[in-house]
Amino acid sequence: MRARAATIGDLENVFRDLSKRISDEYVAAGKDSKIAYDNLMMNLKEGRAHALVQGEKTVALIAWHENSDAADTLFAAQEDFFSAATVRFCKRHIRHIQALAGNLPIHSRSWLHRPDVAKWFRVIGYIERGQENGAKLFELPPAPAA
């Protein structure tokens, strides 16, 4: 797996075969796929979105935007994305995104409260920070100074 700057074609390809678990997450968040697509498109146009590529196929997009105290993530994926290997890849890649965001804490949210999601966030290095607007808030603390 590798990451690169996302393109509009990547966004379209991921949404053409969006994972049901991601669609369910959007609905639980009070959004639909169109709103999520538009939010990812905005970040893509601002240069804050990466395509996660397996072989030659884009299987996920991750985007981020900084606010005063953290960088918030947005995510879309196809079912092919969800495996132990991709979680290991994301553990490294989220630190790269964190560096691009000025080493701010990274905030990610889950509205579905699935135990496997909490486990994946823990493996990546996130700490559960409680509830926020109906979602579990996970935070990746800033990387230690080298």
PDB file of C-alpha atoms in Angstrom:
ATOM      1  CA  MET A   1       0.000   0.000   0.000  1.00  0.00           C
ATOM      2  CA  ARG A   2       1.137   3.518  -0.718  1.00  0.00           C
ATOM      3  CA  ALA A   3      -0.243   7.035  -0.425  1.00  0.00           C
ATOM      4  CA  ARG A   4      -0.149   9.913  -2.859  1.00  0.00           C
ATOM      5  CA  ALA A   5      -1.954  13.180  -3.455  1.00  0.00           C
ATOM      6  CA  ALA A   6      -5.593  12.384  -4.245  1.00  0.00           C
ATOM      7  CA  THR A   7      -7.219  13.288  -7.535  1.00  0.00           C
ATOM      8  CA  ILE A   8     -10.847  13.852  -8.466  1.00  0.00           C
ATOM      9  CA  GLY A   9     -10.705  10.496 -10.276  1.00  0.00           C
ATOM     10  CA  ASP A  10      -9.634   8.800  -7.012  1.00  0.00           C
ATOM     11  CA  LEU A  11     -12.565  10.355  -5.197  1.00  0.00           C
ATOM     12  CA  GLU A  12     -14.992   9.234  -7.893  1.00  0.00           C
ATOM     13  CA  ASN A  13     -13.556   5.691  -7.939  1.00  0.00           C
ATOM     14  CA  VAL A  14     -13.819   5.252  -4.164  1.00  0.00           C
ATOM     15  CA  PHE A  15     -17.396   6.569  -4.079  1.00  0.00           C
ATOM     16  CA  ARG A  16     -18.409   4.382  -7.019  1.00  0.00           C
ATOM     17  CA  ASP A  17     -17.926   1.336  -4.766  1.00  0.00           C
ATOM     18  CA  LEU A  18     -18.119   2.853  -1.276  1.00  0.00           C
ATOM     19  CA  SER A  19     -18.028   0.375   1.611  1.00  0.00           C
ATOM     20  CA  LYS A  20     -21.358  -0.192   3.353  1.00  0.00           C
ATOM     21  CA  ARG A  21     -19.708   0.360   6.737  1.00  0.00           C
ATOM     22  CA  ILE A  22     -18.545   3.806   5.585  1.00  0.00           C
ATOM     23  CA  SER A  23     -21.995   4.633   4.168  1.00  0.00           C
ATOM     24  CA  ASP A  24     -23.522   3.562   7.494  1.00  0.00           C
ATOM     25  CA  GLU A  25     -21.025   5.786   9.322  1.00  0.00           C
ATOM     26  CA  TYR A  26     -22.067   8.799   7.232  1.00  0.00           C
ATOM     27  CA  VAL A  27     -25.762   8.141   7.950  1.00  0.00           C
ATOM     28  CA  ALA A  28     -25.059   7.759  11.683  1.00  0.00           C
ATOM     29  CA  ALA A  29     -23.221  11.104  11.551  1.00  0.00           C
ATOM     30  CA  GLY A  30     -26.317  12.726  10.064  1.00  0.00           C
ATOM     31  CA  LYS A  31     -24.768  13.091   6.606  1.00  0.00           C
ATOM     32  CA  ASP A  32     -25.204  11.312   3.345  1.00  0.00           C
ATOM     33  CA  SER A  33     -22.638  10.216   0.788  1.00  0.00           C
ATOM     34  CA  LYS A  34     -23.116  13.423  -1.243  1.00  0.00           C
ATOM     35  CA  ILE A  35     -22.207  15.638   1.736  1.00  0.00           C
ATOM     36  CA  ALA A  36     -19.184  13.446   2.523  1.00  0.00           C
ATOM     37  CA  TYR A  37     -18.136  13.546  -1.140  1.00  0.00           C
ATOM     38  CA  ASP A  38     -18.407  17.355  -1.201  1.00  0.00           C
ATOM     39  CA  ASN A  39     -16.400  17.695   2.030  1.00  0.00           C
ATOM     40  CA  LEU A  40     -13.663  15.429   0.685  1.00  0.00           C
ATOM     41  CA  MET A  41     -13.670  17.326  -2.632  1.00  0.00           C
ATOM     42  CA  MET A  42     -13.122  20.629  -0.811  1.00  0.00           C
ATOM     43  CA  ASN A  43     -10.123  19.226   1.057  1.00  0.00           C
ATOM     44  CA  LEU A  44      -8.791  17.609  -2.120  1.00  0.00           C
ATOM     45  CA  LYS A  45      -8.916  20.958  -3.941  1.00  0.00           C
ATOM     46  CA  GLU A  46      -7.036  22.542  -1.031  1.00  0.00           C
ATOM     47  CA  GLY A  47      -4.288  19.882  -1.230  1.00  0.00           C
ATOM     48  CA  ARG A  48      -5.243  18.104   1.989  1.00  0.00           C
ATOM     49  CA  ALA A  49      -6.315  14.678   0.736  1.00  0.00           C
ATOM     50  CA  HIS A  50      -4.385  11.506   0.058  1.00  0.00           C
ATOM     51  CA  ALA A  51      -5.367   8.481  -1.978  1.00  0.00           C
ATOM     52  CA  LEU A  52      -4.458   5.152  -0.386  1.00  0.00           C
ATOM     53  CA  VAL A  53      -3.514   2.832  -3.213  1.00  0.00           C
ATOM     54  CA  GLN A  54      -3.244  -0.953  -3.189  1.00  0.00           C
ATOM     55  CA  GLY A  55      -1.486  -2.195  -6.306  1.00  0.00           C
ATOM     56  CA  GLU A  56      -2.954   0.135  -8.921  1.00  0.00           C
ATOM     57  CA  LYS A  57      -6.363   0.524  -7.247  1.00  0.00           C
ATOM     58  CA  THR A  58      -7.330   3.445  -5.028  1.00  0.00           C
ATOM     59  CA  VAL A  59      -9.153   1.862  -2.090  1.00  0.00           C
ATOM     60  CA  ALA A  60      -9.486   4.838   0.274  1.00  0.00           C
ATOM     61  CA  LEU A  61      -9.129   8.567   0.722  1.00  0.00           C
ATOM     62  CA  ILE A  62      -8.111  10.395   3.852  1.00  0.00           C
ATOM     63  CA  ALA A  63      -8.365  14.150   4.143  1.00  0.00           C
ATOM     64  CA  TRP A  64      -7.674  16.541   6.962  1.00  0.00           C
ATOM     65  CA  HIS A  65      -8.193  20.124   7.933  1.00  0.00           C
ATOM     66  CA  GLU A  66      -6.533  22.038  10.697  1.00  0.00           C
ATOM     67  CA  ASN A  67      -8.325  24.103  13.282  1.00  0.00           C
ATOM     68  CA  SER A  68      -6.862  25.939  16.266  1.00  0.00           C
ATOM     69  CA  ASP A  69      -6.043  22.936  18.437  1.00  0.00           C
ATOM     70  CA  ALA A  70      -6.157  19.809  16.244  1.00  0.00           C
ATOM     71  CA  ALA A  71      -6.436  18.442  12.721  1.00  0.00           C
ATOM     72  CA  ASP A  72      -9.731  16.688  11.955  1.00  0.00           C
ATOM     73  CA  THR A  73      -9.863  13.785   9.519  1.00  0.00           C
ATOM     74  CA  LEU A  74     -12.372  12.792   6.849  1.00  0.00           C
ATOM     75  CA  PHE A  75     -12.356   9.299   5.390  1.00  0.00           C
ATOM     76  CA  ALA A  76     -13.884   7.221   2.615  1.00  0.00           C
ATOM     77  CA  ALA A  77     -13.038   3.638   1.667  1.00  0.00           C
ATOM     78  CA  GLN A  78     -14.028   0.635  -0.347  1.00  0.00           C
ATOM     79  CA  GLU A  79     -14.404  -2.718   1.407  1.00  0.00           C
ATOM     80  CA  ASP A  80     -11.006  -3.849   0.048  1.00  0.00           C
ATOM     81  CA  PHE A  81      -9.374  -1.318   2.350  1.00  0.00           C
ATOM     82  CA  PHE A  82     -10.260  -3.049   5.625  1.00  0.00           C
ATOM     83  CA  SER A  83      -7.467  -5.451   6.609  1.00  0.00           C
ATOM     84  CA  ALA A  84      -4.669  -5.789   9.157  1.00  0.00           C
ATOM     85  CA  ALA A  85      -2.104  -4.689   6.557  1.00  0.00           C
ATOM     86  CA  THR A  86      -3.898  -1.413   5.886  1.00  0.00           C
ATOM     87  CA  VAL A  87      -4.172  -0.664   9.607  1.00  0.00           C
ATOM     88  CA  ARG A  88      -0.388  -1.096   9.887  1.00  0.00           C
ATOM     89  CA  PHE A  89       0.088   1.194   6.887  1.00  0.00           C
ATOM     90  CA  CYS A  90      -2.223   3.806   8.403  1.00  0.00           C
ATOM     91  CA  LYS A  91      -0.228   3.748  11.639  1.00  0.00           C
ATOM     92  CA  ARG A  92       2.741   5.171   9.689  1.00  0.00           C
ATOM     93  CA  HIS A  93       0.791   7.326   7.283  1.00  0.00           C
ATOM     94  CA  ILE A  94      -1.293   9.176   9.884  1.00  0.00           C
ATOM     95  CA  ARG A  95       1.988  10.373  11.441  1.00  0.00           C
ATOM     96  CA  HIS A  96       2.954  11.753   8.015  1.00  0.00           C
ATOM     97  CA  ILE A  97      -0.353  13.619   7.848  1.00  0.00           C
ATOM     98  CA  GLN A  98       0.245  14.858  11.389  1.00  0.00           C
ATOM     99  CA  ALA A  99       3.621  16.272  10.322  1.00  0.00           C
ATOM    100  CA  LEU A 100       1.963  18.021   7.356  1.00  0.00           C
ATOM    101  CA  ALA A 101      -0.545  19.541   9.819  1.00  0.00           C
ATOM    102  CA  GLY A 102       2.209  20.989  12.025  1.00  0.00           C
ATOM    103  CA  ASN A 103       2.263  18.112  14.547  1.00  0.00           C
ATOM    104  CA  LEU A 104      -1.169  19.012  15.875  1.00  0.00           C
ATOM    105  CA  PRO A 105      -3.144  16.270  17.596  1.00  0.00           C
ATOM    106  CA  ILE A 106      -5.224  14.349  15.050  1.00  0.00           C
ATOM    107  CA  HIS A 107      -8.948  13.965  15.796  1.00  0.00           C
ATOM    108  CA  SER A 108     -10.981  11.187  14.217  1.00  0.00           C
ATOM    109  CA  ARG A 109     -14.547  10.215  15.048  1.00  0.00           C
ATOM    110  CA  SER A 110     -16.730   7.135  14.855  1.00  0.00           C
ATOM    111  CA  TRP A 111     -20.517   7.247  15.109  1.00  0.00           C
ATOM    112  CA  LEU A 112     -21.114   3.489  14.906  1.00  0.00           C
ATOM    113  CA  HIS A 113     -19.306   2.450  18.110  1.00  0.00           C
ATOM    114  CA  ARG A 114     -18.046  -0.803  16.588  1.00  0.00           C
ATOM    115  CA  PRO A 115     -15.492  -2.588  18.803  1.00  0.00           C
ATOM    116  CA  ASP A 116     -13.264  -3.330  15.789  1.00  0.00           C
ATOM    117  CA  VAL A 117     -13.056   0.392  14.992  1.00  0.00           C
ATOM    118  CA  ALA A 118     -11.949   1.239  18.536  1.00  0.00           C
ATOM    119  CA  LYS A 119      -9.345  -1.533  18.304  1.00  0.00           C
ATOM    120  CA  TRP A 120      -8.016  -0.188  14.971  1.00  0.00           C
ATOM    121  CA  PHE A 121      -7.697   3.310  16.408  1.00  0.00           C
ATOM    122  CA  ARG A 122      -5.791   1.935  19.448  1.00  0.00           C
ATOM    123  CA  VAL A 123      -3.408  -0.029  17.198  1.00  0.00           C
ATOM    124  CA  ILE A 124      -2.713   3.129  15.188  1.00  0.00           C
ATOM    125  CA  GLY A 125      -1.920   5.004  18.430  1.00  0.00           C
ATOM    126  CA  TYR A 126      -5.108   6.943  19.101  1.00  0.00           C
ATOM    127  CA  ILE A 127      -6.541   7.500  22.578  1.00  0.00           C
ATOM    128  CA  GLU A 128     -10.297   7.512  23.109  1.00  0.00           C
ATOM    129  CA  ARG A 129     -11.293  10.974  24.368  1.00  0.00           C
ATOM    130  CA  GLY A 130     -14.996  10.428  25.059  1.00  0.00           C
ATOM    131  CA  GLN A 131     -18.126  11.506  23.215  1.00  0.00           C
ATOM    132  CA  GLU A 132     -18.638  14.491  20.917  1.00  0.00           C
ATOM    133  CA  ASN A 133     -21.941  15.148  19.136  1.00  0.00           C
ATOM    134  CA  GLY A 134     -22.915  11.474  19.331  1.00  0.00           C
ATOM    135  CA  ALA A 135     -19.550  10.188  18.100  1.00  0.00           C
ATOM    136  CA  LYS A 136     -16.645   8.604  19.890  1.00  0.00           C
ATOM    137  CA  LEU A 137     -13.731  11.007  19.626  1.00  0.00           C
ATOM    138  CA  PHE A 138     -10.294   9.481  19.109  1.00  0.00           C
ATOM    139  CA  GLU A 139      -7.133  11.573  19.380  1.00  0.00           C
ATOM    140  CA  LEU A 140      -3.636  10.853  18.140  1.00  0.00           C
ATOM    141  CA  PRO A 141      -1.379  12.933  20.389  1.00  0.00           C
ATOM    142  CA  PRO A 142       1.416  14.963  18.777  1.00  0.00           C
ATOM    143  CA  ALA A 143       4.478  12.964  17.784  1.00  0.00           C
ATOM    144  CA  PRO A 144       7.302  13.167  20.316  1.00  0.00           C
ATOM    145  CA  ALA A 145      10.120  15.559  19.440  1.00  0.00           C
ATOM    146  CA  ALA A 146      12.956  13.713  17.704  1.00  0.00           C
TER     147      ALA A 146
END
